[in-house]
mmCIF file of C-alpha atoms in Angstrom:
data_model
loop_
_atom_site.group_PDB
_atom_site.id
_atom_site.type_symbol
_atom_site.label_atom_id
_atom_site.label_comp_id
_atom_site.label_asym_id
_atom_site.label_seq_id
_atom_site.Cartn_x
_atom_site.Cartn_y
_atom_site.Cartn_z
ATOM 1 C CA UNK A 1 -25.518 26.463 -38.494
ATOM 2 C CA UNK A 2 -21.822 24.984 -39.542
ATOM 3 C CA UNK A 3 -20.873 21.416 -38.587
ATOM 4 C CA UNK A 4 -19.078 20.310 -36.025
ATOM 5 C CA UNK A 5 -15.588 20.119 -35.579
ATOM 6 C CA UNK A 6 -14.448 16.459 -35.349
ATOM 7 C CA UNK A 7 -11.626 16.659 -32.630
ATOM 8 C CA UNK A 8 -8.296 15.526 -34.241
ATOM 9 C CA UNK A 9 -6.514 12.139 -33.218
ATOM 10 C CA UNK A 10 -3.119 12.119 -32.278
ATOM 11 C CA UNK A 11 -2.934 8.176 -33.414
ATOM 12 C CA UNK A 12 -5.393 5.594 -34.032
ATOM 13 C CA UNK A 13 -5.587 4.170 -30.633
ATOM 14 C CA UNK A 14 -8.376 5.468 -28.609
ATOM 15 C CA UNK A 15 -7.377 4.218 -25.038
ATOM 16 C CA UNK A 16 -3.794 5.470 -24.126
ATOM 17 C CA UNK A 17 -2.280 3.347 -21.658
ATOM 18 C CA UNK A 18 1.351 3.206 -20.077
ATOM 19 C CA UNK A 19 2.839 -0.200 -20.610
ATOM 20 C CA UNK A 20 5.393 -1.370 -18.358
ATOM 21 C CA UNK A 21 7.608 -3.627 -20.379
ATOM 22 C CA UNK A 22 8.559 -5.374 -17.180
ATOM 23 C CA UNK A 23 5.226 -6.945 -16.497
ATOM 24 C CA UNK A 24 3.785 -7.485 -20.855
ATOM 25 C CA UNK A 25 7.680 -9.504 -20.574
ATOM 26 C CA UNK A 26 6.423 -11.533 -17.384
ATOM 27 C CA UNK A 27 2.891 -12.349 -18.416
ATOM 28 C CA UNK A 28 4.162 -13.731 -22.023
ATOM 29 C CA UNK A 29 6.839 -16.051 -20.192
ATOM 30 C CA UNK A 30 4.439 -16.930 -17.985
ATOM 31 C CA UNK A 31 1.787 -17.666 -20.698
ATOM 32 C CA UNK A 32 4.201 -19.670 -23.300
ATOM 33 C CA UNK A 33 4.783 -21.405 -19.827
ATOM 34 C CA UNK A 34 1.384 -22.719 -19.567
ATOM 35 C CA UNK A 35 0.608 -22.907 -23.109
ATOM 36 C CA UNK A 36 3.894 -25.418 -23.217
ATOM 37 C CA UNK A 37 1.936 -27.141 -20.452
ATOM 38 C CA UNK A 38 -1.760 -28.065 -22.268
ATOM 39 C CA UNK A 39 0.659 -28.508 -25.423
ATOM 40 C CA UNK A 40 2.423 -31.318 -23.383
ATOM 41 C CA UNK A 41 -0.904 -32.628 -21.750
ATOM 42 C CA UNK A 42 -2.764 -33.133 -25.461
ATOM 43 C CA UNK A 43 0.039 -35.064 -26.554
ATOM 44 C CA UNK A 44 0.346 -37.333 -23.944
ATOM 45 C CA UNK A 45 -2.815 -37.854 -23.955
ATOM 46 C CA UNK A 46 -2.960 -38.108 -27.848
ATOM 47 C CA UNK A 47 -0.361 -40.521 -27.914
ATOM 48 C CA UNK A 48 -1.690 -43.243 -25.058
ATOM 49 C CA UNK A 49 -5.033 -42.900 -27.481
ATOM 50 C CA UNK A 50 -3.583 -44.174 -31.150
ATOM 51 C CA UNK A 51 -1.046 -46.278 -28.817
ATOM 52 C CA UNK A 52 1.963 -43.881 -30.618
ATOM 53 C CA UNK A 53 5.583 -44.324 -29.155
ATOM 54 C CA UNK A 54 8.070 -41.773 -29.363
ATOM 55 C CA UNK A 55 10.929 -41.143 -26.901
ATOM 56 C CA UNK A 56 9.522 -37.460 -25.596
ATOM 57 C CA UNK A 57 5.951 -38.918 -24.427
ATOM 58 C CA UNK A 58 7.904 -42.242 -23.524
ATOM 59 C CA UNK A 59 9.592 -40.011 -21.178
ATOM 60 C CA UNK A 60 6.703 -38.218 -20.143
ATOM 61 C CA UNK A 61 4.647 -41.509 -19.658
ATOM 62 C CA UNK A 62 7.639 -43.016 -17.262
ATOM 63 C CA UNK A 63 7.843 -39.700 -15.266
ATOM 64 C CA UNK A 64 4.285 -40.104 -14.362
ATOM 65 C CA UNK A 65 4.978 -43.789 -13.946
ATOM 66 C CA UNK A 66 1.936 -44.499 -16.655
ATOM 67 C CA UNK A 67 1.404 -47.033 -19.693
ATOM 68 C CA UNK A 68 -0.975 -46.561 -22.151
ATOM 69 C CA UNK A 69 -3.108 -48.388 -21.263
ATOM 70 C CA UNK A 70 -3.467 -46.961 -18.056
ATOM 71 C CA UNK A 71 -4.444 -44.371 -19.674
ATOM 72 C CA UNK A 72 -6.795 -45.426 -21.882
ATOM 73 C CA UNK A 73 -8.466 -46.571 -18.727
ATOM 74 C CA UNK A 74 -8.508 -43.279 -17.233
ATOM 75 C CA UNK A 75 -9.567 -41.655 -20.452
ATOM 76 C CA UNK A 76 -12.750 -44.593 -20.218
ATOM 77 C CA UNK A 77 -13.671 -44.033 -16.443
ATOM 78 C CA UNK A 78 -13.952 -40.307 -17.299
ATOM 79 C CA UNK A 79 -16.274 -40.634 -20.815
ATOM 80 C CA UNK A 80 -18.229 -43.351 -18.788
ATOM 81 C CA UNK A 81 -19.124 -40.930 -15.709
ATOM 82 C CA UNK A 82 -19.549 -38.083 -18.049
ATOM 83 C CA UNK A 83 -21.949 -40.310 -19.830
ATOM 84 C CA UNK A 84 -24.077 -40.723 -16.812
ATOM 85 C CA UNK A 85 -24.140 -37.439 -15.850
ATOM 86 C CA UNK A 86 -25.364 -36.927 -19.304
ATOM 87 C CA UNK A 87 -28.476 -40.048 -19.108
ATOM 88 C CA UNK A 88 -29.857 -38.164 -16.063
ATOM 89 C CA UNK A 89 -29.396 -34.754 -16.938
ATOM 90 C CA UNK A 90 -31.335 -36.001 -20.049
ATOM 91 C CA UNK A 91 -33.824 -38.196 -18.368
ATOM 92 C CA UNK A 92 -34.531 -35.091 -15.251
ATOM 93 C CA UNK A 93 -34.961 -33.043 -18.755
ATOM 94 C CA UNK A 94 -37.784 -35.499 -20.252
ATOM 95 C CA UNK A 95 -39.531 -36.410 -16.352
ATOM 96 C CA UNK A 96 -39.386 -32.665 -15.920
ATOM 97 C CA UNK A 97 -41.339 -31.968 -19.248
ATOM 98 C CA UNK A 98 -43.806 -34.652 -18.674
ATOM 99 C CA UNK A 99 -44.775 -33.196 -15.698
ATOM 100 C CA UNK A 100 -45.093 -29.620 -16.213
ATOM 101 C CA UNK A 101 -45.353 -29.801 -19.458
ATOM 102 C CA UNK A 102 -43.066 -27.029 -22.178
ATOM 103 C CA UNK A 103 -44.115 -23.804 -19.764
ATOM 104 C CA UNK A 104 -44.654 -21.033 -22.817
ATOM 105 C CA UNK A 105 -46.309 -18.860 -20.308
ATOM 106 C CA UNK A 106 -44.930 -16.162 -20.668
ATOM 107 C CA UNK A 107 -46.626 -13.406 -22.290
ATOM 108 C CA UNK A 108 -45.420 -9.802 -23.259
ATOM 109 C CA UNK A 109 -47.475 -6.360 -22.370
ATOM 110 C CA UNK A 110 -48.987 -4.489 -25.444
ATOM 111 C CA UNK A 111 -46.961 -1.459 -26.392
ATOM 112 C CA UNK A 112 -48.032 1.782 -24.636
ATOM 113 C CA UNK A 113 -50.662 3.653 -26.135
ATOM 114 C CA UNK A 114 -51.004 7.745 -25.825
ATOM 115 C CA UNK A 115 -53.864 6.926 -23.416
ATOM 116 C CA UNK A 116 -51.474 4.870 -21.280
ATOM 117 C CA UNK A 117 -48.946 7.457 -21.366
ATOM 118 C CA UNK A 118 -50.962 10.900 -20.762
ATOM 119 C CA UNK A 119 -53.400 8.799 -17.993
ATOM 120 C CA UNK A 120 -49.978 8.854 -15.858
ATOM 121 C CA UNK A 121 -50.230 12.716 -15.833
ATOM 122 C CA UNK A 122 -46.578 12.875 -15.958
ATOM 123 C CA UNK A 123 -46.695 15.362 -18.719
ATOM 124 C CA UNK A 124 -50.010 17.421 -20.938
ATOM 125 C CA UNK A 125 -50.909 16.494 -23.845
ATOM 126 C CA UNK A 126 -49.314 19.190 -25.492
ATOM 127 C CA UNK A 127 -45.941 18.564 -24.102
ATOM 128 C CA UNK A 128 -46.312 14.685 -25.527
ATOM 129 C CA UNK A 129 -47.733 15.890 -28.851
ATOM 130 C CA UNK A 130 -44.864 18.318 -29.269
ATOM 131 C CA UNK A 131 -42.179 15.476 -28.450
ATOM 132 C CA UNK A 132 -44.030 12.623 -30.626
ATOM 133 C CA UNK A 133 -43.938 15.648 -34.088
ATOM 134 C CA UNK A 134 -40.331 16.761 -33.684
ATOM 135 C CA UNK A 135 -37.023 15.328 -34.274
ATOM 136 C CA UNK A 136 -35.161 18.332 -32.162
ATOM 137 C CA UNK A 137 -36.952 20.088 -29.057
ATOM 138 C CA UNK A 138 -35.569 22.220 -26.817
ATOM 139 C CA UNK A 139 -37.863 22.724 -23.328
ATOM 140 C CA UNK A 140 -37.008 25.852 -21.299
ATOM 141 C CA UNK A 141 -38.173 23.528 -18.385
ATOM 142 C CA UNK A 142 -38.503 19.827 -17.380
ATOM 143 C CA UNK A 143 -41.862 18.582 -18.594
ATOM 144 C CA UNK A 144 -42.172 15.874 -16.551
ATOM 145 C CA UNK A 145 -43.644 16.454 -13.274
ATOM 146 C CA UNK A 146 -42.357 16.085 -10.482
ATOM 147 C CA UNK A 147 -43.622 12.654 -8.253
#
């Protein structure tokens, strides 16, 4: 028996898709857009933290009508309620464990044994014997019974 041919490639890509320029051009604008945005929010935020003045976040700052330390407040509220969420996720962890204790119930089946297997009657022996011994095997018909 030869090989097989290996069908030939016309390039390396092996999804070929139609790109309309119109929308790739859209989505990019649209994604510098709100990349520009988080870029913007970081250093606003960035600069109220190390209490940094420059005229762009100045003029960010007075277009939200903000100081720095109002938001260094904000920026406190927010790690203090995250830290409470955090205490009684913690503590609803620990109560939970002390009362049900670390639950490693759960317990695998044994693999399937030939006994297992032929007491389904599914298939003979033979049939299971032949497809346990060969790497290649060819049936002329299904050896599975039907249910």
């Amino acid at each position: 028996m030869g090989k097989p041919r290996q069908r030939q490639q016309k390039s390396g890509l092996i999804v070929h898709t139609k790109m309309n320029w119109l929308r790739e051009l859209v989505i990019s604008i649209f994604s510098l857009v709100v990349w520009s945005y988080c870029a913007l929010v970081v250093i606003f935020f960035i600069t109220a933290i190390f209490d940094y003045h420059d005229p762009y976040s100045s003029l960010i700052k007075m277009s939200f009508k903000m100081t720095n330390s109002d938001i260094r407040a904000f920026l406190f509220i927010i790690l203090f309620i995250w830290a409470i969420f955090y205490l009684v996720l913690w503590g609803w962890k620990i109560y939970n464990k002390k009362r049900f204790g670390s639950l490693n119930r759960r317990t695998y089946p044994a693999n399937a044994t030939k006994e297992d297997l032929l007491s389904l009657q599914f298939m003979s022996e033979k049939d299971y014997d032949s497809l346990q011994q060969s790497n290649v095997i060819i049936f002329e018909k299904n050896p599975i019974k039907e249910i």
